XYZ file of N, CA, C and O in Angstrom:
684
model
N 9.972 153.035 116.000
C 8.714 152.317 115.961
C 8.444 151.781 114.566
O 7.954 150.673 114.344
N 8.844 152.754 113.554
C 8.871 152.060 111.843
C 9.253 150.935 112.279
O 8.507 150.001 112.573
N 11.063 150.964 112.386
C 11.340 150.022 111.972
C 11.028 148.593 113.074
O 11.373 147.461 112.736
N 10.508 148.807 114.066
C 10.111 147.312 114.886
C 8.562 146.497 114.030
O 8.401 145.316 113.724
N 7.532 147.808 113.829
C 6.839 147.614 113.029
C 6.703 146.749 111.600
O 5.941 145.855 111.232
N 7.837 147.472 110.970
C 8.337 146.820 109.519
C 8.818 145.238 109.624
O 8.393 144.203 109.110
N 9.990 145.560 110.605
C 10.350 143.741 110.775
C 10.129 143.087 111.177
O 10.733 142.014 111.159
N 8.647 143.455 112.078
C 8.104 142.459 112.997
C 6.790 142.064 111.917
O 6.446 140.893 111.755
N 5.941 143.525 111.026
C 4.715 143.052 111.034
C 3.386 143.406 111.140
O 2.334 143.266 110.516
N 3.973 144.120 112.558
C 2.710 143.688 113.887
C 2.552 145.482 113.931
O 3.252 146.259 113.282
N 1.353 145.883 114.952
C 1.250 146.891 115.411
C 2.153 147.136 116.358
O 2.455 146.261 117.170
N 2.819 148.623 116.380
C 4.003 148.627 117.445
C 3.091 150.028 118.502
O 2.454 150.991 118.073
N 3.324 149.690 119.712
C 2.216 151.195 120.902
C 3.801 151.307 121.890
O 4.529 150.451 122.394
N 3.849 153.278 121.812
C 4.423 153.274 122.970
C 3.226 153.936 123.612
O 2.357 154.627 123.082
N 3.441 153.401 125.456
C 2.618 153.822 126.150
C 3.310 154.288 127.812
O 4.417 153.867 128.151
N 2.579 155.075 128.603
C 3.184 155.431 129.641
C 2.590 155.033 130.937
O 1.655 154.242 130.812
N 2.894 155.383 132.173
C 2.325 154.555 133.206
C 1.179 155.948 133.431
O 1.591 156.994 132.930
N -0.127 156.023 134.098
C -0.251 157.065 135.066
C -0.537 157.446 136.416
O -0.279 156.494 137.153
N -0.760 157.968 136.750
C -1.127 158.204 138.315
C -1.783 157.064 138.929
O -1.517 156.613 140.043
N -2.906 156.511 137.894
C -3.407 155.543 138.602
C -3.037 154.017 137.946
O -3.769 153.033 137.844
N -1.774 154.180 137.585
C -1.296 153.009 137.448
C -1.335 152.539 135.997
O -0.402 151.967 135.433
N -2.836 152.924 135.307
C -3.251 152.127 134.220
C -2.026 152.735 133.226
O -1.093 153.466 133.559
N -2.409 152.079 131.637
C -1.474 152.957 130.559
C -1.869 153.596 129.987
O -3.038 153.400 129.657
N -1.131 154.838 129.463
C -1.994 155.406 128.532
C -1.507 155.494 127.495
O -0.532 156.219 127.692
N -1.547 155.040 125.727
C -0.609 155.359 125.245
C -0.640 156.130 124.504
O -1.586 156.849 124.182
N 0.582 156.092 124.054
C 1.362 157.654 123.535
C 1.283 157.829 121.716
O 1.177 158.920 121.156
N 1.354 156.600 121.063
C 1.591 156.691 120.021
C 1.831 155.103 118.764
O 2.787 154.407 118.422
N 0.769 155.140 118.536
C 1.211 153.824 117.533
C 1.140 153.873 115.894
O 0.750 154.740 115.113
N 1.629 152.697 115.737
C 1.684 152.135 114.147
C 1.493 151.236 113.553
O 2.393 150.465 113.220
N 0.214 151.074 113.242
C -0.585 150.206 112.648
C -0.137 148.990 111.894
O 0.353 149.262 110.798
N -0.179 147.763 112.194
C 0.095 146.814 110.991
C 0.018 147.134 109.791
O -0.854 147.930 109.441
N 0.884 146.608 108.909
C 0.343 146.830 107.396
C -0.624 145.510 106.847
O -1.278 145.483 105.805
N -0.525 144.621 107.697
C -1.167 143.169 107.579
C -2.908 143.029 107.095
O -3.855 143.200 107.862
N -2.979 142.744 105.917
C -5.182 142.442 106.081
C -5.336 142.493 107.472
O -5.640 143.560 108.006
N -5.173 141.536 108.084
C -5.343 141.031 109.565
C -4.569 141.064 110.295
O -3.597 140.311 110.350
N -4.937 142.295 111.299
C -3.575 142.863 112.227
C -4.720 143.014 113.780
O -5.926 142.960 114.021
N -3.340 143.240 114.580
C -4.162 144.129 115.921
C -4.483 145.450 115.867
O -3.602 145.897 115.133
N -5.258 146.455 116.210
C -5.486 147.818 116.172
C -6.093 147.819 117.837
O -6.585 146.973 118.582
N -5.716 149.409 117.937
C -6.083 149.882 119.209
C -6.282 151.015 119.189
O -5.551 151.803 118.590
N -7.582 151.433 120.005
C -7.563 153.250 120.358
C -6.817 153.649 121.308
O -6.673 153.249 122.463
N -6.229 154.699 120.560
C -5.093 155.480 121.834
C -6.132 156.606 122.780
O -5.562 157.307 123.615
N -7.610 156.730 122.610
C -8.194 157.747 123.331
C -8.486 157.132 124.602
O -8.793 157.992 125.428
N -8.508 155.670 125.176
C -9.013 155.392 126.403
C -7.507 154.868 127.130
O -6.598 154.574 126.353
N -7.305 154.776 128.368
C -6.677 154.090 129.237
C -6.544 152.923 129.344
O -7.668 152.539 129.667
N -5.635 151.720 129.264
C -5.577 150.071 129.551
C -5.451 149.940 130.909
O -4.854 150.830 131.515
N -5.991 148.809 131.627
C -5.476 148.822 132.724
C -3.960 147.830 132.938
O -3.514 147.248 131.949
N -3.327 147.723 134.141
C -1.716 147.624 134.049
C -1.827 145.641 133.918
O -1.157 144.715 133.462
N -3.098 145.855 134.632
C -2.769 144.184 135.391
C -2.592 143.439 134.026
O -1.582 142.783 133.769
N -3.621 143.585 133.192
C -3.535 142.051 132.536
C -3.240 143.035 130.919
O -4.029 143.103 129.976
N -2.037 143.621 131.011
C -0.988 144.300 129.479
C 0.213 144.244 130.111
O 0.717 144.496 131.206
N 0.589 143.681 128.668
C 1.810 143.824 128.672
C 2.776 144.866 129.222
O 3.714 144.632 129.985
N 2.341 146.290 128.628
C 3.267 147.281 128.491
C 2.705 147.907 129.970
O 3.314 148.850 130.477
N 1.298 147.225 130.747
C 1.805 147.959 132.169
C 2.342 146.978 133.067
O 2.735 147.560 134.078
N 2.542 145.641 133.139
C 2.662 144.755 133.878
C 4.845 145.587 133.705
O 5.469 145.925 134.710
N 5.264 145.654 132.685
C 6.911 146.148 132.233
C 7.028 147.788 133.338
O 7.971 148.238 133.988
N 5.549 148.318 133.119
C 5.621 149.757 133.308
C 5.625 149.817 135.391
O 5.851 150.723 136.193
N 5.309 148.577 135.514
C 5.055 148.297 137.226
C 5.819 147.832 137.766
O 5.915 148.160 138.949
N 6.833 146.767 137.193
C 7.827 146.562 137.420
C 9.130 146.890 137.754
O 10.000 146.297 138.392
N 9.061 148.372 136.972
C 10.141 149.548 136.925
C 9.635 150.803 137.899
O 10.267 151.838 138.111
N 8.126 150.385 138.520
C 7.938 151.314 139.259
C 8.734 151.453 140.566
O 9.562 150.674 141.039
N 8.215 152.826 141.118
C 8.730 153.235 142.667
C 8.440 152.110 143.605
O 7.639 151.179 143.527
N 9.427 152.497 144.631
C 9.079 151.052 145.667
C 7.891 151.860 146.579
O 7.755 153.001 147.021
N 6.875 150.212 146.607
C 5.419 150.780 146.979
C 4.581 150.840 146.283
O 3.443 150.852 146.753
N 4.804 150.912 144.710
C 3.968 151.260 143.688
C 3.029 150.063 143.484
O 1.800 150.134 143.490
N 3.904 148.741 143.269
C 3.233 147.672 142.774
C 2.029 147.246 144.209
O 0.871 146.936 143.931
N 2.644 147.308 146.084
C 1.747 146.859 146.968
C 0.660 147.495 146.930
O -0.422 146.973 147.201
N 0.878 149.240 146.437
C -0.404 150.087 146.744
C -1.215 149.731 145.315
O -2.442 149.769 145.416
N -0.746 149.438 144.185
C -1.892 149.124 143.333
C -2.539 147.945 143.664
O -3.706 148.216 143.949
N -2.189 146.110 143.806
C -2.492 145.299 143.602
C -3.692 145.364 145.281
O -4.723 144.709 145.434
N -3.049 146.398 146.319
C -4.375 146.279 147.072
C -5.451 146.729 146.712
O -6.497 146.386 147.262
N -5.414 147.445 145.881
C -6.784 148.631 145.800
C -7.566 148.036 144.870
O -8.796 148.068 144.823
N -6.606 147.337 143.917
C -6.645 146.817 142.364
C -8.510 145.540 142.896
O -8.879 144.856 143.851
N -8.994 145.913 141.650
C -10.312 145.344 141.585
C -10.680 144.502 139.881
O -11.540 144.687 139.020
N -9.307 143.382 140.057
C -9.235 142.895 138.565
C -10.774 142.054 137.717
O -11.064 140.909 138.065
N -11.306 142.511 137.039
C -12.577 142.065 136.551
C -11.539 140.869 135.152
O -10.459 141.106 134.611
N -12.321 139.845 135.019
C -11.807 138.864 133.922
C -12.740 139.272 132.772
O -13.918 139.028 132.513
N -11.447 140.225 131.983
C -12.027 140.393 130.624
C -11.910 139.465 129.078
O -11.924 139.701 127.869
N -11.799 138.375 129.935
C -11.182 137.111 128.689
C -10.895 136.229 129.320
O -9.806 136.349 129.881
N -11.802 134.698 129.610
C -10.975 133.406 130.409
C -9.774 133.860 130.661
O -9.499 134.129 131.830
N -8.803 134.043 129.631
C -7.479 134.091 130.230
C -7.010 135.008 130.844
O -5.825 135.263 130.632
N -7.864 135.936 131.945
C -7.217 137.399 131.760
C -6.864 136.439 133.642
O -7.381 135.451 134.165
N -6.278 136.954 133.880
C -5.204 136.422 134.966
C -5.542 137.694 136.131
O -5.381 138.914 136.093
N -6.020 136.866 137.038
C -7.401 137.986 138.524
C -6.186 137.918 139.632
O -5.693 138.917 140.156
N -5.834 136.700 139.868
C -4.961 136.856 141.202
C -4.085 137.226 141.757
O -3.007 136.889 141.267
N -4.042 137.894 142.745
C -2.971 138.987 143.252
C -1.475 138.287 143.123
O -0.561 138.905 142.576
N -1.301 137.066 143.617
C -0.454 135.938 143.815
C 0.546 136.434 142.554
O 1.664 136.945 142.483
N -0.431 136.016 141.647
C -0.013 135.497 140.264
C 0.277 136.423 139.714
O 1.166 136.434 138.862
N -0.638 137.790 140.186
C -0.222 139.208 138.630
C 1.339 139.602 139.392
O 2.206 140.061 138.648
N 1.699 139.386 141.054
C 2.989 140.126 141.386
C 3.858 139.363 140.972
O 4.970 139.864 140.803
N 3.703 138.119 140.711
C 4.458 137.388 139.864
C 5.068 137.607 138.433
O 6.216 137.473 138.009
N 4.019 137.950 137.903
C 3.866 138.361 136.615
C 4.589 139.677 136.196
O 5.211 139.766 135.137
N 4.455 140.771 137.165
C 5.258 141.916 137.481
C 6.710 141.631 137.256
O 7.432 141.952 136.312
N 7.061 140.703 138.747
C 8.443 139.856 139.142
C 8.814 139.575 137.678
O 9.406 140.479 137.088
N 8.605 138.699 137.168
C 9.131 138.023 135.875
C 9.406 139.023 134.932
O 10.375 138.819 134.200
N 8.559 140.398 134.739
C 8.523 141.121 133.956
C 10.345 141.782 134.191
O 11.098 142.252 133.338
N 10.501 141.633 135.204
C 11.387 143.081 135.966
C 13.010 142.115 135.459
O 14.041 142.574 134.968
N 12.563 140.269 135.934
C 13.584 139.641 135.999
C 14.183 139.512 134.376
O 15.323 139.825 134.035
N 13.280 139.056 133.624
C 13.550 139.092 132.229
C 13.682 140.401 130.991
O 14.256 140.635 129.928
N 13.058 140.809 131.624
C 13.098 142.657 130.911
C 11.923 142.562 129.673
O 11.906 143.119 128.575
N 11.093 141.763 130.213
C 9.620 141.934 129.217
C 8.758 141.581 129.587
O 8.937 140.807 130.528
N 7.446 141.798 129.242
C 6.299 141.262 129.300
C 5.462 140.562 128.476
O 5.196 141.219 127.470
N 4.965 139.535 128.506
C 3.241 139.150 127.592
C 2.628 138.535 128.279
O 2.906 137.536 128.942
N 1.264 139.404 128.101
C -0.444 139.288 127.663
C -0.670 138.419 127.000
O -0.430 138.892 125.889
N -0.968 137.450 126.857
C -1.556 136.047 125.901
C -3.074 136.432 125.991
O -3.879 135.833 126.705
N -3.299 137.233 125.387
C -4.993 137.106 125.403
C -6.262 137.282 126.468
O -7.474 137.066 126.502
N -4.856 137.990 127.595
C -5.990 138.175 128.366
C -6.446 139.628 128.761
O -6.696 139.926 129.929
N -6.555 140.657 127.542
C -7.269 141.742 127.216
C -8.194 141.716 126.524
O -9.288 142.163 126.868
N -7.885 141.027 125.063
C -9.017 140.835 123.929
C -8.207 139.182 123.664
O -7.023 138.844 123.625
N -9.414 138.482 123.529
C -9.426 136.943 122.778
C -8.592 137.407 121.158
O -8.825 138.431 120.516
N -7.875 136.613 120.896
C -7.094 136.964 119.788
C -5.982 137.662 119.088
O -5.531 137.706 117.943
N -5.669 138.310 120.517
C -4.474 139.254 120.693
C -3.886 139.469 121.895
O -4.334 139.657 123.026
N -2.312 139.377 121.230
C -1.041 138.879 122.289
C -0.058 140.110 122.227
O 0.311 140.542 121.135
N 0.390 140.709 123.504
C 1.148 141.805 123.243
C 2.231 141.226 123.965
O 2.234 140.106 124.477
N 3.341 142.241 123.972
C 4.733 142.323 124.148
C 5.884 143.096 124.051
O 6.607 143.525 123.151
N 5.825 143.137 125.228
C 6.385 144.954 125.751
C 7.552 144.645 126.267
O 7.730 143.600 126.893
N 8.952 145.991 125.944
C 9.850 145.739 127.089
C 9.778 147.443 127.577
O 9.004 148.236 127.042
N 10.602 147.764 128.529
C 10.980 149.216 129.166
C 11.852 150.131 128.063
O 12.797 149.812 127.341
N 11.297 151.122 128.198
C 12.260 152.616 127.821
C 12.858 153.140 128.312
O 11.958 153.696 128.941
N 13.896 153.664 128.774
C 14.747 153.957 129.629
C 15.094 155.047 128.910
O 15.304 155.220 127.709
N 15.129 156.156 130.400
C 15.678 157.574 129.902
C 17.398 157.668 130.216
O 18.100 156.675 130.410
N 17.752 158.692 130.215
C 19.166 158.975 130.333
C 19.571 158.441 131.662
O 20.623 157.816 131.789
N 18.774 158.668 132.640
C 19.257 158.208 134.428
C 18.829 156.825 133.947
O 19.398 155.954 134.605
N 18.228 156.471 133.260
C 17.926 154.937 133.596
C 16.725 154.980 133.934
O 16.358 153.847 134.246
N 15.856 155.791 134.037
C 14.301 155.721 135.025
C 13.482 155.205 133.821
O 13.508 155.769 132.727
N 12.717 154.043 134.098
C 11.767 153.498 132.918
C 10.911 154.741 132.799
O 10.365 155.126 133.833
N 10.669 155.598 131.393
C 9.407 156.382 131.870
C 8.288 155.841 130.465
O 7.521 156.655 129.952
N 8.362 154.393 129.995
C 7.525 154.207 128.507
C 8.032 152.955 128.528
O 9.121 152.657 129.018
N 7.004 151.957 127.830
C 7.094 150.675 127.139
C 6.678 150.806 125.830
O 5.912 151.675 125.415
N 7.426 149.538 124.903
C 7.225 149.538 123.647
C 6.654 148.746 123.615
O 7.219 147.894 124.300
N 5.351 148.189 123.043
C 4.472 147.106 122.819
C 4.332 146.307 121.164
O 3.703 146.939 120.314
N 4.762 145.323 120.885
C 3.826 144.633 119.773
C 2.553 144.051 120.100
O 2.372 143.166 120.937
N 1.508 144.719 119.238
C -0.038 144.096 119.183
C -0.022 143.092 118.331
O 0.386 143.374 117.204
N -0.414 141.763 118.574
C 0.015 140.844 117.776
C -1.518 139.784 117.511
O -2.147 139.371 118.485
N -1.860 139.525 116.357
C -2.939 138.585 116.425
C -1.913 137.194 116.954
O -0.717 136.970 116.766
N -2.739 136.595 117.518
C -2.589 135.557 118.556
C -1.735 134.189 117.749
O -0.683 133.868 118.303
N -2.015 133.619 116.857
C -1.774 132.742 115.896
C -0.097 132.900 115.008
O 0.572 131.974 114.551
N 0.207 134.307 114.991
C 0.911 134.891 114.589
C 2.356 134.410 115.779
O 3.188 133.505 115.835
N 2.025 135.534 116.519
C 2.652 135.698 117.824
C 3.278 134.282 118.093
O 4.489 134.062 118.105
N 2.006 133.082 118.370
C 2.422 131.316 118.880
C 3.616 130.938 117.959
O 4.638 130.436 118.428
N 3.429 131.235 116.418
C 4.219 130.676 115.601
C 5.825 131.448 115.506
O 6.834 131.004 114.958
N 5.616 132.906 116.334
C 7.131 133.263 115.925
C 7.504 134.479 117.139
O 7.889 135.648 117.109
N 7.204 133.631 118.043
C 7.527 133.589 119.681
C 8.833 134.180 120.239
O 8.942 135.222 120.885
N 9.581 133.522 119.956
C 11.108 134.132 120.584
C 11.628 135.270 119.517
O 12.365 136.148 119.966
N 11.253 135.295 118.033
C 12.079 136.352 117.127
C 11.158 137.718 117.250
O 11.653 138.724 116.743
N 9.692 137.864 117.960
C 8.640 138.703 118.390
C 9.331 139.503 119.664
O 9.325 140.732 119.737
N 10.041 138.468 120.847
C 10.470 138.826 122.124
C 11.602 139.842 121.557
O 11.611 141.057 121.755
N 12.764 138.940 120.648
C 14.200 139.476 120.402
C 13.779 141.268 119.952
O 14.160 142.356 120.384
N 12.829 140.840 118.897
C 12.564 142.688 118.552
C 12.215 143.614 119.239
O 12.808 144.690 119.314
N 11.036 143.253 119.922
C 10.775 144.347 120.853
C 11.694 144.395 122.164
O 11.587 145.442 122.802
N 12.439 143.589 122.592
C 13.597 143.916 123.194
C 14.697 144.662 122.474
O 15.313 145.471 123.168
N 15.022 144.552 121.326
C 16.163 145.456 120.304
C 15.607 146.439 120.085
O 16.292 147.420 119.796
N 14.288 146.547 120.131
C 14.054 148.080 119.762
C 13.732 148.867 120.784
O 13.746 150.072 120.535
N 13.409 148.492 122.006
C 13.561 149.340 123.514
C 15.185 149.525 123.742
O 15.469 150.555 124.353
N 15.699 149.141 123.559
C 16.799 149.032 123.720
C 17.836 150.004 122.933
O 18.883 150.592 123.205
N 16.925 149.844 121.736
C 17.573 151.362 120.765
C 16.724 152.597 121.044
O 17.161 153.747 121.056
N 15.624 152.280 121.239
C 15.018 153.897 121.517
C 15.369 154.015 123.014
O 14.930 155.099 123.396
N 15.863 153.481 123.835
C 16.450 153.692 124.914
C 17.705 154.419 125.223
O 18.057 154.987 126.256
N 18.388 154.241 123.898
C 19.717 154.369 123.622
C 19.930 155.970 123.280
O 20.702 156.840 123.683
N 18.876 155.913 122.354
C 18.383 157.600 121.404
C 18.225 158.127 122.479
O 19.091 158.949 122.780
N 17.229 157.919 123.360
C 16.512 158.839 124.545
C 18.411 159.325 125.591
O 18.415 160.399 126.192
N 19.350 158.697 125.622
C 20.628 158.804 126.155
C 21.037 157.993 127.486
O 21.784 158.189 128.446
N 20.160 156.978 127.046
C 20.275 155.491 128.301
C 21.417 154.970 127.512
O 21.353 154.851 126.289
N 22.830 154.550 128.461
C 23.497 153.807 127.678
C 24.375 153.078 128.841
O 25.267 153.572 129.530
N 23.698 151.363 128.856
C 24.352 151.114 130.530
C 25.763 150.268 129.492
O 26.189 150.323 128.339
N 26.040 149.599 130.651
C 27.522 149.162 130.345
C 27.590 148.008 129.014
O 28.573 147.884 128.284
N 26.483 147.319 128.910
C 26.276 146.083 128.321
C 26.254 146.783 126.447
O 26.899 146.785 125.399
N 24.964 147.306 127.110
C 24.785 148.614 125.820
C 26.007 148.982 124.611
O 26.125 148.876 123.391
N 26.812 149.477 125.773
C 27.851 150.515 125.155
C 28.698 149.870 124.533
O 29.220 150.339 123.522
N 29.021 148.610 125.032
C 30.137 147.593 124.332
C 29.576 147.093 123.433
O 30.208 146.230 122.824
N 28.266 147.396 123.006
C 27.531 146.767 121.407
C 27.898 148.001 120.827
O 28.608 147.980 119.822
N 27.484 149.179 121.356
C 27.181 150.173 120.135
C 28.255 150.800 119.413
O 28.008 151.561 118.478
């Protein structure tokens, strides 16, 4: 987490899925930036409109994503926070197809996150790694934001004793 932190910047959150879907997270590290993202780790996010649960739903059990998005009662906490069932299983989908997620602002106005999966030894996602990113930041350095927090799930994935085939021929 230092080091995604360090070379990204940004605030780095790991967080986990729970029972009821939302995240909770586990542990972060603050920007060193004047002007950074910050977050309390004492309350719950919900999955729909974050990054690190939209990654964390994606990797869920089959069933997981139909039984949340029915029950699911998305309130718009930011123009952009994204309500429709259509669109968030989509959003899931894409998460699962590309191996990440982002939130553009539709948690808090001004902040953009970006999460990929943790993977334990079987492979079972059980954590996402998130950059908290002020928004302005994030627009201007877009794809080298994605590359990190994908390299660094990918190494703490590795530590944890996930090591698929693709993996192994890097390391």
């Amino acid at each position: 987490m230092e080091k995604l932190r360090d070379e990204s910047g940004e605030t780095v959150v790991l967080g986990v899925r729970m029972r009821n879907q939302d995240v909770k997270r586990c542990a972060k590290l603050v920007s060193l930036q004047a002007v950074r993202y910050d977050t309390t780790r004492e309350t719950q996010m919900p999955a729909y409109c974050t990054a690190m649960g939209r990654v964390l739903l994606a990797y869920a059990e089959p069933g997981v994503v139909d039984a949340y998005l029915a029950r699911l009662q998305p309130e718009r906490l930011t123009p952009r926070t994204v309500t429709d069932r259509a669109a968030l299983r989509g959003l899931i989908e894409a998460a699962r197809r590309d191996g990440y997620a982002i939130s553009d602002e539709e948690m808090v106005l001004g902040g953009t996150g970006i999460a990929a999966p943790v993977r334990t030894r079987s492979g079972r996602v059980e954590a996402a790694i998130n950059l908290g990113v002020v928004t302005p930041r994030y627009a201007a350095n877009r794809e080298r934001m994605i590359g990190l927090v994908v390299a660094a799930a990918r190494q703490l994935s590795f530590r944890m004793g996930h090591m698929s085939a693709v993996e192994s021929a890097a390391a």
